[in-house]
XYZ file of N, CA, C and O in Angstrom:
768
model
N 6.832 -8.791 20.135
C 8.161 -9.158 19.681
C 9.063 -7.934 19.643
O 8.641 -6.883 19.161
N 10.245 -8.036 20.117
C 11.292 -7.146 20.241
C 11.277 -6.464 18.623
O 10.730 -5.401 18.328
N 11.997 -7.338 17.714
C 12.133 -6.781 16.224
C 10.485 -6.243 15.189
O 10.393 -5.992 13.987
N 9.655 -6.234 16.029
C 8.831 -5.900 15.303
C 8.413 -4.375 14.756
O 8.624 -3.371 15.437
N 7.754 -4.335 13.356
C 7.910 -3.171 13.129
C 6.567 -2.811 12.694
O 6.272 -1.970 11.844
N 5.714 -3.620 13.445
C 4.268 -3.553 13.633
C 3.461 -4.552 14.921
O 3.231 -5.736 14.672
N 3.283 -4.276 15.548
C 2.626 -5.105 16.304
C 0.585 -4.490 17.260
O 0.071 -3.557 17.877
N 0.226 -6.020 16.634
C -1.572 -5.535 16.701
C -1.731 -5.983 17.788
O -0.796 -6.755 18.002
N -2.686 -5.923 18.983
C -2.736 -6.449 20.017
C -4.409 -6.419 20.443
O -5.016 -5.457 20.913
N -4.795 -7.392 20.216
C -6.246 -7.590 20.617
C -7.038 -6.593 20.231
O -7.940 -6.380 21.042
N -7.037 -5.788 19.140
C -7.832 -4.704 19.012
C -9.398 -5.354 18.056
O -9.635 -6.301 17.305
N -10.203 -4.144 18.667
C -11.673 -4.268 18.080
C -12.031 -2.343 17.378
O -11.798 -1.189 17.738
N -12.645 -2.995 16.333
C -12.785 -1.254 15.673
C -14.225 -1.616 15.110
O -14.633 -2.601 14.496
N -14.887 -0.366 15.580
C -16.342 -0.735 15.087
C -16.887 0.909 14.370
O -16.470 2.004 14.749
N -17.900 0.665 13.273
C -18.617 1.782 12.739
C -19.532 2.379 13.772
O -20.655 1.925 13.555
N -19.547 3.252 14.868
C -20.684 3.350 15.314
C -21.251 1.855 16.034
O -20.335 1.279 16.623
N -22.384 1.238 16.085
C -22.373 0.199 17.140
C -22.171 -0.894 15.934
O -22.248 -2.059 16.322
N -21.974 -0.743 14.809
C -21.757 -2.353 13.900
C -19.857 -2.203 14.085
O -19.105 -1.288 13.750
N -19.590 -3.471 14.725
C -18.287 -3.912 15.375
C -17.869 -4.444 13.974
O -18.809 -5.015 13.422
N -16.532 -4.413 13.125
C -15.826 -4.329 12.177
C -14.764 -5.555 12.166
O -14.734 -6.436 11.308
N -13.746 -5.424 13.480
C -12.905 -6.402 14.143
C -12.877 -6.454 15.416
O -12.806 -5.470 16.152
N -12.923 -7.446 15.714
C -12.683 -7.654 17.108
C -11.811 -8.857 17.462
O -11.758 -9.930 16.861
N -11.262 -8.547 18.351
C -9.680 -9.349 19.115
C -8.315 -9.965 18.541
O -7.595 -10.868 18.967
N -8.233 -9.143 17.427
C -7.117 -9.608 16.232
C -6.236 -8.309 16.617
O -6.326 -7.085 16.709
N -5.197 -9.526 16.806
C -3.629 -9.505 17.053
C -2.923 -10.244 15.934
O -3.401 -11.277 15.466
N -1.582 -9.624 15.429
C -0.457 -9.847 14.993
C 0.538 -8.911 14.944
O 0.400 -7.759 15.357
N 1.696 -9.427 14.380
C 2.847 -8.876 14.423
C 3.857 -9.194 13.440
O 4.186 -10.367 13.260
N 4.515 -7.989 12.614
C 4.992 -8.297 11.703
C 6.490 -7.770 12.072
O 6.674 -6.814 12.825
N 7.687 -8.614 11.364
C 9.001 -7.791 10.470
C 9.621 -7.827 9.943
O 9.679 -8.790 9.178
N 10.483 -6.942 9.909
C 10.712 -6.409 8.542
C 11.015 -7.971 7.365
O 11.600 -9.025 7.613
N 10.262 -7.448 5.979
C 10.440 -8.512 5.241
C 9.286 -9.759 5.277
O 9.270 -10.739 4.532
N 8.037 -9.336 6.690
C 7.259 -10.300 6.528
C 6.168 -9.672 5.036
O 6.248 -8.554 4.526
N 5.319 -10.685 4.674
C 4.528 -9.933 3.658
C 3.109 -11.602 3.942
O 2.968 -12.825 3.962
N 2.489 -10.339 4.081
C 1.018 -10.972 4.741
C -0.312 -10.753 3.600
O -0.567 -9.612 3.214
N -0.863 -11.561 3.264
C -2.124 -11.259 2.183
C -3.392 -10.866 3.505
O -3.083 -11.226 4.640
N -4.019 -10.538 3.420
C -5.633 -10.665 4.107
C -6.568 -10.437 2.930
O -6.727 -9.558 2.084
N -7.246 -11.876 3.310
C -8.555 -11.759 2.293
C -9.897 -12.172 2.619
O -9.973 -12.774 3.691
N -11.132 -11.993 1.899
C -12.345 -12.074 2.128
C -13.199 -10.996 1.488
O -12.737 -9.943 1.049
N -14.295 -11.289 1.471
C -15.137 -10.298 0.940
C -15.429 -9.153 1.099
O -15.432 -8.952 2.313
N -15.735 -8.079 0.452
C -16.350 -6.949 -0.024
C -16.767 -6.522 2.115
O -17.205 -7.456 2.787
N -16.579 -5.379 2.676
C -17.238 -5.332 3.884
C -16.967 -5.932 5.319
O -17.629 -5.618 6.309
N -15.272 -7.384 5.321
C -15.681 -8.096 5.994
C -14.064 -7.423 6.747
O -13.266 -8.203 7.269
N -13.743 -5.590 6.667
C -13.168 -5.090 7.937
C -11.596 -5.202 7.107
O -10.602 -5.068 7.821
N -11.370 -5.478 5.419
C -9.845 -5.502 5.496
C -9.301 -3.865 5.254
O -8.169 -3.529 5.603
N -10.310 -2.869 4.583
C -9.520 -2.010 4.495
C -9.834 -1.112 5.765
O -9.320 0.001 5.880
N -10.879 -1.750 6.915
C -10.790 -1.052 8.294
C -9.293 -0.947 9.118
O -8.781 -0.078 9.823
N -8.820 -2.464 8.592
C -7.155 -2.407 9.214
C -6.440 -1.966 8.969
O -5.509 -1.692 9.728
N -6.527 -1.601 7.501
C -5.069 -1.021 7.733
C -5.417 0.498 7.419
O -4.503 1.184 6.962
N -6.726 1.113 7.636
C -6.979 2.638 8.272
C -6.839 2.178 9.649
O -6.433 3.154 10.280
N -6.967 1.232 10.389
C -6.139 1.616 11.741
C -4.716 1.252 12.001
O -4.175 1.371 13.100
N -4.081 0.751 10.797
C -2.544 0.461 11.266
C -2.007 2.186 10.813
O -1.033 2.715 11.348
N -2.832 2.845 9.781
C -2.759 4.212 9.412
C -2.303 5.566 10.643
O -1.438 6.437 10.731
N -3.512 5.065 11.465
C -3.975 5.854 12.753
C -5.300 6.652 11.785
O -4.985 7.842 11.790
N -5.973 6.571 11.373
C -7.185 6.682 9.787
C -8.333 6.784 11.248
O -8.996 7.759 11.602
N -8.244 5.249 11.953
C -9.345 5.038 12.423
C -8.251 4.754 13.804
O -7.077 4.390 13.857
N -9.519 5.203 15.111
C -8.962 4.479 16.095
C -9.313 3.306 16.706
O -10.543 3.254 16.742
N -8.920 2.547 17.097
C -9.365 0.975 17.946
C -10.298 1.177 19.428
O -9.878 1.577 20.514
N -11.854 0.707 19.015
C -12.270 0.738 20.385
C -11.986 -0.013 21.465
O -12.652 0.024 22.499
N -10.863 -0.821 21.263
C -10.105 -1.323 22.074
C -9.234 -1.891 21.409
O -9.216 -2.095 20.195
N -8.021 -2.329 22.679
C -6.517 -3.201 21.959
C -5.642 -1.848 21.468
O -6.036 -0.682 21.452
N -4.510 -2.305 21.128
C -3.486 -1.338 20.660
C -2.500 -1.756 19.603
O -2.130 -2.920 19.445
N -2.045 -0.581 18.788
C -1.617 -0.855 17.583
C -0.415 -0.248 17.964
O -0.468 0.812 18.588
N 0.625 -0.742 17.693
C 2.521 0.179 17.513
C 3.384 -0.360 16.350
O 3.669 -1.511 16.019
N 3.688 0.779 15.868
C 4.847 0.459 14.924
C 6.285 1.374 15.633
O 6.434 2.361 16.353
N 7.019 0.540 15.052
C 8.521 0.543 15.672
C 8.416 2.065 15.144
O 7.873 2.635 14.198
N 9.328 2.477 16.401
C 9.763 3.854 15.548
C 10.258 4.351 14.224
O 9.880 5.367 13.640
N 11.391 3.258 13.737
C 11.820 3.511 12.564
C 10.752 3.061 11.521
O 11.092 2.849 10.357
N 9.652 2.937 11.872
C 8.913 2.135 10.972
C 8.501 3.567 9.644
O 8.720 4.751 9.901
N 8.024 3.186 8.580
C 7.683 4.386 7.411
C 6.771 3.136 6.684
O 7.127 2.092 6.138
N 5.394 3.754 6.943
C 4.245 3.417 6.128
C 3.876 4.042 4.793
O 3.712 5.248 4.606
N 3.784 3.231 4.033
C 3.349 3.974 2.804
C 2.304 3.134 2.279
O 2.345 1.909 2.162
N 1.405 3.879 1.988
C -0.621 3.461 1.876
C -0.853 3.585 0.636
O -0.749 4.756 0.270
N -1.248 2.536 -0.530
C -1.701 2.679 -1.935
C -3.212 1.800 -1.803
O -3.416 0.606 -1.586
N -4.203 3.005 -2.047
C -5.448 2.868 -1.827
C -6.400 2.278 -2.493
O -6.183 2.436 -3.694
N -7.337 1.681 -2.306
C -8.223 1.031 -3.400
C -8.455 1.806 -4.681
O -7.384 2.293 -5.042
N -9.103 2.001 -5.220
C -9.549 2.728 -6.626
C -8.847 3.607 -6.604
O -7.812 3.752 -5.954
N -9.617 4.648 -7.704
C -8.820 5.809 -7.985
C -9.420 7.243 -8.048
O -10.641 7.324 -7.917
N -8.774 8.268 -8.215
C -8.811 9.705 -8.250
C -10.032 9.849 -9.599
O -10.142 9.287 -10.689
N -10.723 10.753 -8.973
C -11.571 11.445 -10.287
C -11.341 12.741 -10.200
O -12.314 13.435 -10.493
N -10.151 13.434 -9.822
C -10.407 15.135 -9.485
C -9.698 15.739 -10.948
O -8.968 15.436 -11.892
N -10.487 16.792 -10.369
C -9.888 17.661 -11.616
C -8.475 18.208 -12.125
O -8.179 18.553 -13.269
N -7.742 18.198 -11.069
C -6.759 18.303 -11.221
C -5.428 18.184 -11.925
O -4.875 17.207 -11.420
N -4.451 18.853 -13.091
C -3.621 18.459 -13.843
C -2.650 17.713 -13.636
O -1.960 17.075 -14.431
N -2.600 17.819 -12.361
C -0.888 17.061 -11.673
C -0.647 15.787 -12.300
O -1.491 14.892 -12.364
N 0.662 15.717 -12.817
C 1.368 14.676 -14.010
C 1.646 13.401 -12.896
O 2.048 13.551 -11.742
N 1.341 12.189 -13.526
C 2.097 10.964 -12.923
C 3.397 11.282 -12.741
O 3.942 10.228 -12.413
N 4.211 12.168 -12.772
C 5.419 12.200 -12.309
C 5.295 12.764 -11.690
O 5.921 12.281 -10.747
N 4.519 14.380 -11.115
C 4.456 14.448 -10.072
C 3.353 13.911 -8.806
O 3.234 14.440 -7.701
N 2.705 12.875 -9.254
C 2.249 12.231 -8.470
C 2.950 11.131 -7.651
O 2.597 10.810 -6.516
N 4.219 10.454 -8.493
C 5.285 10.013 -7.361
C 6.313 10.507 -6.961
O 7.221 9.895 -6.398
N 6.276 11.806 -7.241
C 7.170 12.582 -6.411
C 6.875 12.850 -5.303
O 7.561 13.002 -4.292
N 5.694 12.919 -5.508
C 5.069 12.965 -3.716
C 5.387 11.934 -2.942
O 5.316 12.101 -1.724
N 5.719 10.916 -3.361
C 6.493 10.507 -2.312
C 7.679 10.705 -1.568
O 7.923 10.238 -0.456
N 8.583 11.619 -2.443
C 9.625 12.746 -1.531
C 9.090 13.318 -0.428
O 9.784 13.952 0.367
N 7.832 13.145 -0.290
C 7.655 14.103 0.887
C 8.249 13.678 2.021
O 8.182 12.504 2.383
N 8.878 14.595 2.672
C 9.228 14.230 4.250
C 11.020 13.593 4.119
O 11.906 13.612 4.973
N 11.038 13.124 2.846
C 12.314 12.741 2.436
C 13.549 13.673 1.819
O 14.153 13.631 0.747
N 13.637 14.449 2.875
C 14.529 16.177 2.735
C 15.964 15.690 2.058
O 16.688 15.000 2.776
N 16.425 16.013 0.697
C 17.477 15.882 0.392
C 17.581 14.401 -0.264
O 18.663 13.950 -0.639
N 16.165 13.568 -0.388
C 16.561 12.637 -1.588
C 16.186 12.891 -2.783
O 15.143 13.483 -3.059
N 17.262 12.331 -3.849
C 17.596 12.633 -4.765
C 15.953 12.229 -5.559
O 15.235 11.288 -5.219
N 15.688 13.126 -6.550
C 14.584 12.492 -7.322
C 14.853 11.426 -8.222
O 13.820 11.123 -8.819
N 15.745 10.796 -8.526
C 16.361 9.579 -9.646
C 15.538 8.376 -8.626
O 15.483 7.228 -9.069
N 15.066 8.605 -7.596
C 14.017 7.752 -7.231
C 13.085 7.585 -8.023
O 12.772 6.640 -8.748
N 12.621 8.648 -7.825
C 11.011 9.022 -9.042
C 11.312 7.816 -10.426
O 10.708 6.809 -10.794
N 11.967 8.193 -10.682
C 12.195 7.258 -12.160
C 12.570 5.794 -12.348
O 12.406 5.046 -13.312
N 13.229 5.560 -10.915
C 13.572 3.746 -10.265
C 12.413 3.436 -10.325
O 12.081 2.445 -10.974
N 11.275 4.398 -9.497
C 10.029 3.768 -9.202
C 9.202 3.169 -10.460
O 8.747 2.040 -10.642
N 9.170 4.435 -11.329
C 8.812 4.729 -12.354
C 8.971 3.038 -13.060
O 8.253 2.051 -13.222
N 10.023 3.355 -13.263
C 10.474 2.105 -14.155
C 10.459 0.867 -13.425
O 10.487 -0.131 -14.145
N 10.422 0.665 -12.167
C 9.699 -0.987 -11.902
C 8.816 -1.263 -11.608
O 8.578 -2.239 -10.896
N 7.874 -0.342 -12.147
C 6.168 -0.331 -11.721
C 5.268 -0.278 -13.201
O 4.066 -0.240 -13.465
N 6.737 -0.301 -14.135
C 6.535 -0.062 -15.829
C 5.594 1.119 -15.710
O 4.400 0.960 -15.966
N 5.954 2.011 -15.425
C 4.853 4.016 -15.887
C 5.826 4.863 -16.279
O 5.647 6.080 -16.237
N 7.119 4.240 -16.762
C 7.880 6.095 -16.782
C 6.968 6.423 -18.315
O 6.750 7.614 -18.534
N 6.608 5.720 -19.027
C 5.689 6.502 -20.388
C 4.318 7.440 -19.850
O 3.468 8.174 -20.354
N 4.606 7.033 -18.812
C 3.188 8.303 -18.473
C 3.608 8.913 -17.267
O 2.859 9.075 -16.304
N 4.864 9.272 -17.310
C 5.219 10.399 -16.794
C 4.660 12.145 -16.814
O 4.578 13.008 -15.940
N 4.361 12.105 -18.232
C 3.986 13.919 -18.380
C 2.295 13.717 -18.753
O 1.689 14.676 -19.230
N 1.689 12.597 -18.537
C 0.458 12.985 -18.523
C -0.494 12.809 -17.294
O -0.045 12.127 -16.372
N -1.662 13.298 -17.169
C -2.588 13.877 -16.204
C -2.489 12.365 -15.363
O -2.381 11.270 -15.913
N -2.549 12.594 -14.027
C -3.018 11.794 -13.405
C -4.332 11.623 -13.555
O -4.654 10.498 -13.937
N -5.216 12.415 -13.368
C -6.460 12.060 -13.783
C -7.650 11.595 -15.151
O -8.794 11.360 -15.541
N -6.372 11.708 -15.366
C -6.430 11.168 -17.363
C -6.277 9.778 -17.452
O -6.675 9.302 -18.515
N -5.678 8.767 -16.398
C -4.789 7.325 -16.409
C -6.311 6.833 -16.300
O -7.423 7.214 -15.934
N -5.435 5.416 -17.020
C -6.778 4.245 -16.704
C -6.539 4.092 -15.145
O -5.772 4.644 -14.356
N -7.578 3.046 -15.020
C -7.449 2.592 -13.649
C -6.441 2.344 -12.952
O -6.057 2.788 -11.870
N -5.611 0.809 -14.391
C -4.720 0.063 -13.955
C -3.354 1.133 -13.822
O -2.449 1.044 -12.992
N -3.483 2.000 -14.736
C -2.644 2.594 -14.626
C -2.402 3.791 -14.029
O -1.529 4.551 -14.448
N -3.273 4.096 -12.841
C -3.250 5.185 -11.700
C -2.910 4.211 -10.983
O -1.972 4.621 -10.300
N -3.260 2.478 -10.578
C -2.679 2.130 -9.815
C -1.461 1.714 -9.275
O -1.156 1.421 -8.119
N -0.620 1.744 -10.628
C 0.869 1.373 -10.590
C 1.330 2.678 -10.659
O 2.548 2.823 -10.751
N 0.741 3.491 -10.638
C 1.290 5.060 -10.874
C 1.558 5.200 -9.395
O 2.716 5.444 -9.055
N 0.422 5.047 -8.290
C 0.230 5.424 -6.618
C 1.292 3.923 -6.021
O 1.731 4.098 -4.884
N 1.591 2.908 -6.516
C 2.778 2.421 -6.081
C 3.693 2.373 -6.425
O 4.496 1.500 -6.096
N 3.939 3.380 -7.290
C 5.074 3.757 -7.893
C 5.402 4.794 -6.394
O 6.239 4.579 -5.518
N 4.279 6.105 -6.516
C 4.406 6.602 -5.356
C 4.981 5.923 -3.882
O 5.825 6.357 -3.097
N 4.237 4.793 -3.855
C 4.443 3.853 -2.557
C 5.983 4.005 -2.488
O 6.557 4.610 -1.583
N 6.524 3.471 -3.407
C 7.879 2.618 -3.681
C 9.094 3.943 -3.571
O 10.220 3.753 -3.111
N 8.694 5.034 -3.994
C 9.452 6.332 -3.797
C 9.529 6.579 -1.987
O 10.450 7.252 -1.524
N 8.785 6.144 -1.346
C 8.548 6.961 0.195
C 9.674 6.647 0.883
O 10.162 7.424 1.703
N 10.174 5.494 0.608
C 11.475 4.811 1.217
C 10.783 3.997 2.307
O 11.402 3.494 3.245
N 9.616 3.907 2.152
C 9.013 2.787 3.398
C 9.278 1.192 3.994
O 9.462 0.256 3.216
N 9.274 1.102 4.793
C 9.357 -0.461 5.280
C 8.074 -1.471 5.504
O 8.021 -2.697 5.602
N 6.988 -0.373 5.546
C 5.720 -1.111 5.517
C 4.516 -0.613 4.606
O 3.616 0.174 4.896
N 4.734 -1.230 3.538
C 3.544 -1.131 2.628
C 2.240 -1.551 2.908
O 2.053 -2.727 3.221
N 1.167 -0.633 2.829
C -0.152 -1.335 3.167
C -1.177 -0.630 1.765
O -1.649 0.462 1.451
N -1.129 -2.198 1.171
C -2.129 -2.164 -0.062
C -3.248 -2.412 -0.108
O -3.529 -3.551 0.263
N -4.420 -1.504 -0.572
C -5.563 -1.946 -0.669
C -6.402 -2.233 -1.419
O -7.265 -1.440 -1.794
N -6.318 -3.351 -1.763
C -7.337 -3.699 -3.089
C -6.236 -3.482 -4.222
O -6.519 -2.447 -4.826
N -5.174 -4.034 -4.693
C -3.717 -3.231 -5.334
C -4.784 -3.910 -6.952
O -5.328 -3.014 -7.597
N -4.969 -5.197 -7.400
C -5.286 -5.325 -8.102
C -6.436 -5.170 -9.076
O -6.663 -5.632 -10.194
N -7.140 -4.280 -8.178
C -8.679 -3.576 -8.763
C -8.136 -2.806 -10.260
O -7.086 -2.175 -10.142
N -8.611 -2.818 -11.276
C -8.663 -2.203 -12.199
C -7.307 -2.984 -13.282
O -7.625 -3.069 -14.469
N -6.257 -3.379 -13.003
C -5.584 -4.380 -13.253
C -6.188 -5.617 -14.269
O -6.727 -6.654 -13.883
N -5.918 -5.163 -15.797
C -5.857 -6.482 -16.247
C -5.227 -7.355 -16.179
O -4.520 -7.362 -15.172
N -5.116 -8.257 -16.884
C -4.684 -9.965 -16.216
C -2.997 -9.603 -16.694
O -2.109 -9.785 -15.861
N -2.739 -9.209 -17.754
C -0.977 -8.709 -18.079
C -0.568 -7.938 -16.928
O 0.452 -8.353 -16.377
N -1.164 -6.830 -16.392
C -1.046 -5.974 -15.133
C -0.674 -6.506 -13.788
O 0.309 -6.413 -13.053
N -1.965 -7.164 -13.744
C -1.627 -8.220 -12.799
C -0.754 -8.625 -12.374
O -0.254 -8.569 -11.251
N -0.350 -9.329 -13.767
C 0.983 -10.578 -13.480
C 2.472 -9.816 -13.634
O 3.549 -10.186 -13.166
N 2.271 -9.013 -14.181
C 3.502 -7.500 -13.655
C 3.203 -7.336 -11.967
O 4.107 -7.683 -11.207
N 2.441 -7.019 -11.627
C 2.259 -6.296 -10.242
C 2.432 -7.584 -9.267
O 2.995 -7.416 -8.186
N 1.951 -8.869 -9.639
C 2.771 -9.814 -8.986
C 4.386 -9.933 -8.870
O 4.935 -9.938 -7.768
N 5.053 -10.021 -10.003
C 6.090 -10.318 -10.076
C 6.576 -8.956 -9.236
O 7.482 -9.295 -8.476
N 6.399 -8.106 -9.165
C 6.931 -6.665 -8.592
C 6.892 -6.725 -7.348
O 7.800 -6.278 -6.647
N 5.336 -7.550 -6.664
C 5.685 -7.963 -5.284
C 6.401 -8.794 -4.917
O 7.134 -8.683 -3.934
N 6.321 -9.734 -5.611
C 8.136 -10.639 -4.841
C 9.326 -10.312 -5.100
O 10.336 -10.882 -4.687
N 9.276 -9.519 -5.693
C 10.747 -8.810 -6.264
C 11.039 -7.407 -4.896
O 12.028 -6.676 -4.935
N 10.252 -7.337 -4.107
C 10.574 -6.769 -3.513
C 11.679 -6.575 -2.409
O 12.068 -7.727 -2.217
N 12.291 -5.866 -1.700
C 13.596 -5.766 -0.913
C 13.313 -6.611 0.332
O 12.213 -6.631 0.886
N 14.183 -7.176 0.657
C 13.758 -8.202 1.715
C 13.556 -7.313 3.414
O 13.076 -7.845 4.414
N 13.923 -6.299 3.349
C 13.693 -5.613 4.677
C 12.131 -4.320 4.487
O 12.053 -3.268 5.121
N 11.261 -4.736 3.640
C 10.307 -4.119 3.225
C 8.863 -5.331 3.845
O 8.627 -6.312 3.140
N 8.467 -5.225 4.463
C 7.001 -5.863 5.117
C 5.680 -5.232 4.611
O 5.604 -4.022 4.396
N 4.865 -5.896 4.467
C 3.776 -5.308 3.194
C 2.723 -6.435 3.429
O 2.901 -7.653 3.428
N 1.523 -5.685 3.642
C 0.395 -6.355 3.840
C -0.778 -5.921 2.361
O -1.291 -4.843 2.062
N -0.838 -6.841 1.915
C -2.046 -6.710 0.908
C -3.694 -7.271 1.300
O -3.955 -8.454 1.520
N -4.429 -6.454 1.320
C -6.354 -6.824 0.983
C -6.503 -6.950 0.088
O -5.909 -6.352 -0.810
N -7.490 -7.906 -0.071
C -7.995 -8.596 -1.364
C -8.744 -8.928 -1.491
O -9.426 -9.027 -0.471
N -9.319 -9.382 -2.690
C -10.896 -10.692 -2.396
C -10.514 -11.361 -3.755
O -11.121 -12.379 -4.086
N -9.535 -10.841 -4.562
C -9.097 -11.449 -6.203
C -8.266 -12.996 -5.773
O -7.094 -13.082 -5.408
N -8.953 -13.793 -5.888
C -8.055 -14.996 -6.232
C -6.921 -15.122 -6.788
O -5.835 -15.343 -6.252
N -7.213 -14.959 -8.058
C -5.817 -14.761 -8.898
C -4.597 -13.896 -7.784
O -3.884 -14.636 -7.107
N -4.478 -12.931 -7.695
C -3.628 -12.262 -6.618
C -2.979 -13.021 -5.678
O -1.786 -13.322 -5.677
N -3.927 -13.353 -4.777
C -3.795 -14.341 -3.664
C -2.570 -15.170 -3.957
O -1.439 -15.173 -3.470
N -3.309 -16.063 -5.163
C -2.519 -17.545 -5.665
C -1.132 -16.600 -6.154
O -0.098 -16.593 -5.486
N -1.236 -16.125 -6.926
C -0.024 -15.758 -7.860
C 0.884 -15.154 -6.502
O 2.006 -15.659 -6.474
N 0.651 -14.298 -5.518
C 1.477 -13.754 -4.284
C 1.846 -14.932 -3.722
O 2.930 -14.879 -3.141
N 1.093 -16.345 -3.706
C 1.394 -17.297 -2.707
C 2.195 -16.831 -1.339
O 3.132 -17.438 -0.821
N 1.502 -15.422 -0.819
C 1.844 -15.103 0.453
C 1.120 -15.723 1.772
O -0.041 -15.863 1.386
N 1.173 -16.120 2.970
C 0.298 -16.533 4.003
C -0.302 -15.863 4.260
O -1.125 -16.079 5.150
């Protein structure tokens, strides 16, 4: 498709000789928002390390539009030692973004509900709350294609239903693919 700002084309990606996906094609834009689900192993966070360029396709081909800007919020979370503050953990999403203003940081902040844990350790956060911390990050990059993995792992059921409502509240020229295997998610996204 001409407007697309992802397009999959018959690709197969395998571990070594155990084959992962094979012959899955689609195509997304801007504003589509796609769930993929299934169990534990069955190749969802293989995709989108190859919509990444993470992994390469032993066959088929992957393109995103030029203007396209991926931003990746990963399954679980950080155990490092490291002090770096949830605020500057979505500041990192400035990266590459020369001359935007940081009053992002704090938009993010605040519709991902974390500006209260702004000055403490990232590696100090609960689960749920490193994970709205890293899409807080997401949400700073200025991206058009979000690729979530596993977003609701660690997420209690209040969390949850915040981090739902946050995905449909999203900008309509923003396309975003979520992995899953949580029901609840699924239903509550009522995405295809």
């Amino acid at each position: 498709m001409e407007d697309a700002i992802l397009s999959i084309d018959d690709i197969s990606v395998s571990y070594g000789k155990k084959q992962v996906l094979s012959g899955l094609s689609l195509s997304m834009n801007k504003g589509d928002r796609l769930v993929v689900a299934g169990p534990n192993g069955c190749g969802k966070t293989t995709l989108l390390k190859s919509i990444l360029g993470i992994l390469k396709p032993t066959s088929g081909r992957i393109r995103l539009a030029q203007n396209t800007r991926t931003a990746y919020c990963k399954q679980g979370f950080t155990t490092t030692a490291t002090t770096i503050s949830a605020y500057e953990v979505v500041a990192m999403g400035l990266y590459k973004q020369k001359g935007k203003d940081r009053t992002c940081v704090e938009r993010a902040m605040m519709e991902t509900g974390v500006q209260h844990l702004a000055d403490r350790p990232f590696n100090g956060l609960s689960g749920g709350e490193n994970q709205r911390v890293s899409l807080a990050r997401c949400l700073c990059q200025d991206a058009n294609l979000l690729l979530l993995d596993e977003p609701s792992s660690f997420l209690d059921a209040a969390s949850c239903t915040d981090f739902i409502s946050l995905m449909k509240a999203l900008p309509s020229h923003i396309a975003a693919i979520v992995v899953t295997h949580d029901d609840k998610l699924i239903q509550g996204l009522g995405w295809s």
